[in-house]
XYZ file of C-alpha atoms in Angstrom:
245
model
C -79.424 10.658 -2.084
C -78.303 8.676 0.923
C -76.075 11.587 1.824
C -75.762 15.161 0.625
C -72.015 14.536 0.327
C -72.458 12.003 -2.492
C -70.533 13.429 -5.445
C -72.590 11.557 -8.066
C -75.744 13.408 -6.980
C -74.247 16.767 -7.920
C -74.532 18.667 -4.648
C -71.619 20.899 -5.671
C -73.447 21.757 -8.902
C -76.693 22.383 -7.001
C -74.857 24.704 -4.628
C -73.372 26.694 -7.525
C -76.740 26.950 -9.321
C -78.402 28.214 -6.147
C -75.507 30.599 -5.424
C -76.189 32.335 -8.744
C -79.746 33.084 -7.561
C -79.022 33.731 -3.881
C -78.602 37.487 -4.406
C -82.243 37.871 -5.432
C -84.202 39.846 -2.830
C -86.896 37.172 -2.836
C -84.395 34.744 -1.303
C -83.388 37.230 1.375
C -86.990 38.041 2.332
C -88.005 34.361 2.430
C -90.391 34.449 -0.527
C -88.261 31.842 -2.274
C -87.305 28.969 0.013
C -85.200 25.830 -0.363
C -86.696 22.652 1.097
C -84.672 19.440 1.329
C -86.142 16.073 2.301
C -84.009 13.226 3.589
C -81.644 12.531 6.433
C -79.286 15.253 7.673
C -79.419 17.896 4.924
C -77.038 20.860 5.270
C -78.253 23.966 7.064
C -77.240 26.085 4.058
C -76.765 25.388 0.352
C -75.518 27.916 -2.170
C -76.318 30.832 0.110
C -79.892 29.632 0.711
C -80.977 28.631 4.211
C -82.312 25.064 4.085
C -85.697 24.097 5.443
C -85.116 20.467 6.463
C -88.183 18.285 5.989
C -86.414 15.188 7.318
C -87.091 11.625 6.211
C -90.624 11.431 4.816
C -93.125 8.642 4.246
C -94.350 8.191 0.639
C -97.615 10.023 1.317
C -95.672 12.909 2.878
C -93.349 13.036 -0.122
C -96.395 13.271 -2.383
C -97.633 16.221 -0.337
C -94.213 17.883 -0.585
C -94.153 17.483 -4.371
C -97.628 19.022 -4.569
C -96.602 21.974 -2.381
C -93.360 22.743 -4.233
C -92.954 25.104 -7.195
C -89.800 23.683 -8.830
C -87.657 20.575 -8.416
C -83.923 21.062 -8.998
C -82.225 17.822 -10.106
C -78.441 17.862 -10.452
C -77.264 14.224 -10.640
C -74.131 13.784 -12.726
C -75.120 10.247 -13.761
C -78.422 8.426 -13.384
C -80.752 5.998 -15.141
C -84.508 6.679 -14.885
C -84.686 8.460 -11.507
C -87.745 7.751 -9.367
C -87.738 11.293 -7.994
C -88.281 12.660 -11.515
C -91.067 10.162 -12.227
C -92.744 11.064 -8.936
C -92.361 14.822 -9.396
C -93.660 14.661 -12.964
C -96.658 12.584 -11.856
C -97.339 15.201 -9.162
C -97.401 17.997 -11.736
C -94.172 19.565 -10.481
C -91.978 21.283 -13.124
C -88.339 20.186 -13.141
C -85.015 21.856 -13.839
C -82.512 19.068 -14.499
C -79.010 18.522 -15.766
C -78.927 16.283 -18.848
C -77.325 13.093 -17.525
C -78.068 9.459 -18.361
C -81.752 8.701 -18.756
C -82.970 12.050 -17.391
C -83.964 13.168 -20.898
C -86.411 10.239 -21.091
C -88.493 12.049 -18.448
C -87.657 15.758 -18.628
C -88.558 17.271 -22.006
C -87.030 20.703 -22.376
C -89.700 23.356 -22.817
C -92.479 20.822 -22.196
C -92.470 19.732 -18.554
C -89.384 21.604 -17.427
C -85.897 22.691 -18.427
C -83.167 20.250 -19.446
C -79.716 21.816 -19.573
C -76.230 20.513 -20.321
C -74.189 19.219 -17.389
C -71.778 22.134 -17.727
C -74.436 24.828 -18.173
C -74.988 25.779 -14.543
C -75.892 29.408 -15.429
C -78.588 28.025 -17.756
C -79.989 25.928 -14.919
C -79.954 28.942 -12.594
C -81.811 30.988 -15.201
C -84.423 28.244 -15.589
C -85.000 28.012 -11.823
C -85.361 31.783 -11.556
C -87.733 31.865 -14.534
C -90.040 29.171 -13.143
C -90.084 30.673 -9.647
C -91.008 34.040 -11.127
C -93.556 32.832 -13.676
C -96.445 30.896 -12.114
C -98.227 30.535 -15.457
C -95.204 28.866 -17.070
C -94.708 26.604 -14.055
C -98.353 25.548 -14.194
C -98.132 24.806 -17.918
C -95.023 22.682 -17.435
C -96.583 20.910 -14.452
C -99.767 20.003 -16.305
C -97.763 18.770 -19.300
C -95.662 16.658 -16.960
C -98.726 15.059 -15.430
C -100.035 14.169 -18.889
C -96.634 12.751 -19.800
C -96.546 10.588 -16.674
C -100.010 9.198 -17.377
C -99.263 8.520 -21.048
C -95.771 7.027 -20.804
C -94.939 5.984 -17.259
C -98.158 4.678 -15.689
C -97.724 1.198 -14.118
C -100.305 -0.286 -16.482
C -98.364 1.046 -19.482
C -95.137 -0.436 -18.131
C -96.763 -3.816 -17.499
C -98.233 -3.866 -21.009
C -94.849 -3.040 -22.530
C -93.156 -5.885 -20.636
C -95.941 -8.246 -21.670
C -95.578 -7.281 -25.337
C -91.808 -7.761 -25.176
C -92.054 -11.216 -23.603
C -94.685 -12.305 -26.119
C -92.519 -11.067 -28.971
C -89.556 -13.059 -27.655
C -91.648 -16.191 -27.163
C -93.234 -16.029 -30.608
C -90.125 -14.982 -32.543
C -88.867 -17.569 -35.047
C -86.044 -19.664 -33.678
C -82.699 -18.635 -35.002
C -81.118 -20.789 -37.629
C -79.280 -23.727 -36.094
C -75.563 -23.044 -35.910
C -73.345 -24.529 -38.568
C -72.567 -28.165 -37.913
C -69.065 -28.742 -36.550
C -66.206 -30.984 -37.572
C -67.951 -34.217 -36.602
C -70.574 -33.757 -39.322
C -68.010 -32.609 -41.818
C -66.009 -35.773 -41.147
C -69.115 -37.823 -41.892
C -69.627 -36.154 -45.246
C -68.860 -39.377 -47.025
C -71.581 -41.144 -44.985
C -74.824 -39.152 -45.435
C -76.720 -41.186 -42.807
C -74.162 -40.345 -40.090
C -74.145 -36.686 -41.080
C -77.957 -36.550 -40.909
C -77.985 -38.242 -37.500
C -75.527 -35.674 -36.185
C -77.615 -32.801 -37.484
C -80.752 -34.274 -35.900
C -78.914 -34.629 -32.605
C -77.885 -30.983 -32.718
C -81.417 -29.919 -33.660
C -82.924 -31.829 -30.708
C -80.463 -30.167 -28.341
C -81.352 -26.735 -29.727
C -85.070 -27.492 -29.406
C -84.674 -28.634 -25.786
C -82.753 -25.456 -24.965
C -85.426 -23.336 -26.638
C -88.204 -25.057 -24.679
C -86.388 -24.319 -21.422
C -85.948 -20.698 -22.464
C -89.640 -20.340 -23.320
C -90.617 -21.879 -19.972
C -88.443 -19.324 -18.147
C -89.942 -16.471 -20.173
C -93.464 -17.632 -19.358
C -92.580 -17.814 -15.657
C -91.080 -14.302 -15.818
C -94.210 -13.069 -17.595
C -96.448 -14.446 -14.866
C -94.253 -12.838 -12.204
C -94.464 -9.512 -14.044
C -98.245 -9.742 -14.166
C -98.380 -10.411 -10.417
C -95.997 -7.534 -9.689
C -98.041 -5.182 -11.873
C -101.201 -6.104 -9.973
C -99.457 -5.585 -6.626
C -98.164 -2.217 -7.853
C -101.642 -1.136 -8.938
C -103.018 -2.012 -5.497
C -100.131 -0.173 -3.836
C -100.721 2.966 -5.917
C -104.453 2.864 -5.236
C -103.723 2.775 -1.507
C -101.202 5.635 -1.795
C -103.791 7.708 -3.679
C -106.299 7.079 -0.902
C -103.670 8.101 1.677
C -102.920 11.284 -0.287
C -106.624 12.116 -0.662
C -107.013 11.596 3.080
C -104.021 13.869 3.783
C -105.502 16.742 1.769
C -109.092 16.184 2.912
């Protein structure tokens, strides 16, 4: 989030979830720690002291995902959050509230725990369970990595866009709309009625050709963006490999 005070990101819910775990001795003795990346995080959240990682470069974020045990995600509304895609790709199990498109990424009992927006005790239980069960966390993390490769890899996304555009381009043109009053008025003169219908058909065909041209241009742009994204990810992987070397 741009700020930890942003209500939509569910900081109040995160604080309550963490408060329900804060009494565990492993929080007090520092075995379980809360790390927050980003600008100006609070010094304390839900009774947990915050280790502030600050604003991080992408390669540093990748290292943080790899070092973490659980990601707690508490947004109250969201679409397909990048942080969940990144965490899942990094093999990090997730505990998330079920808002918006979160369920497209977090599969309950597969790569993490997905709980109802109002079930904060359930989220607290899931966090505690994953922190205390390394085998379960590893199983969820590995399943998440497989999920990311199978469903959210850039190549898969590019192929899906390509298939959609091709389907739209090749789909049969919809039936020309019913001729209006002008044709109906010419009903007694078949030649005039036919001319009107041909005029409408030419207009529809011209509009369709323009639409197809735009789709083809969008398809080419998507291909270029996919190639740029592949190059970008290859470079980030090299940076990450270099970081851990």
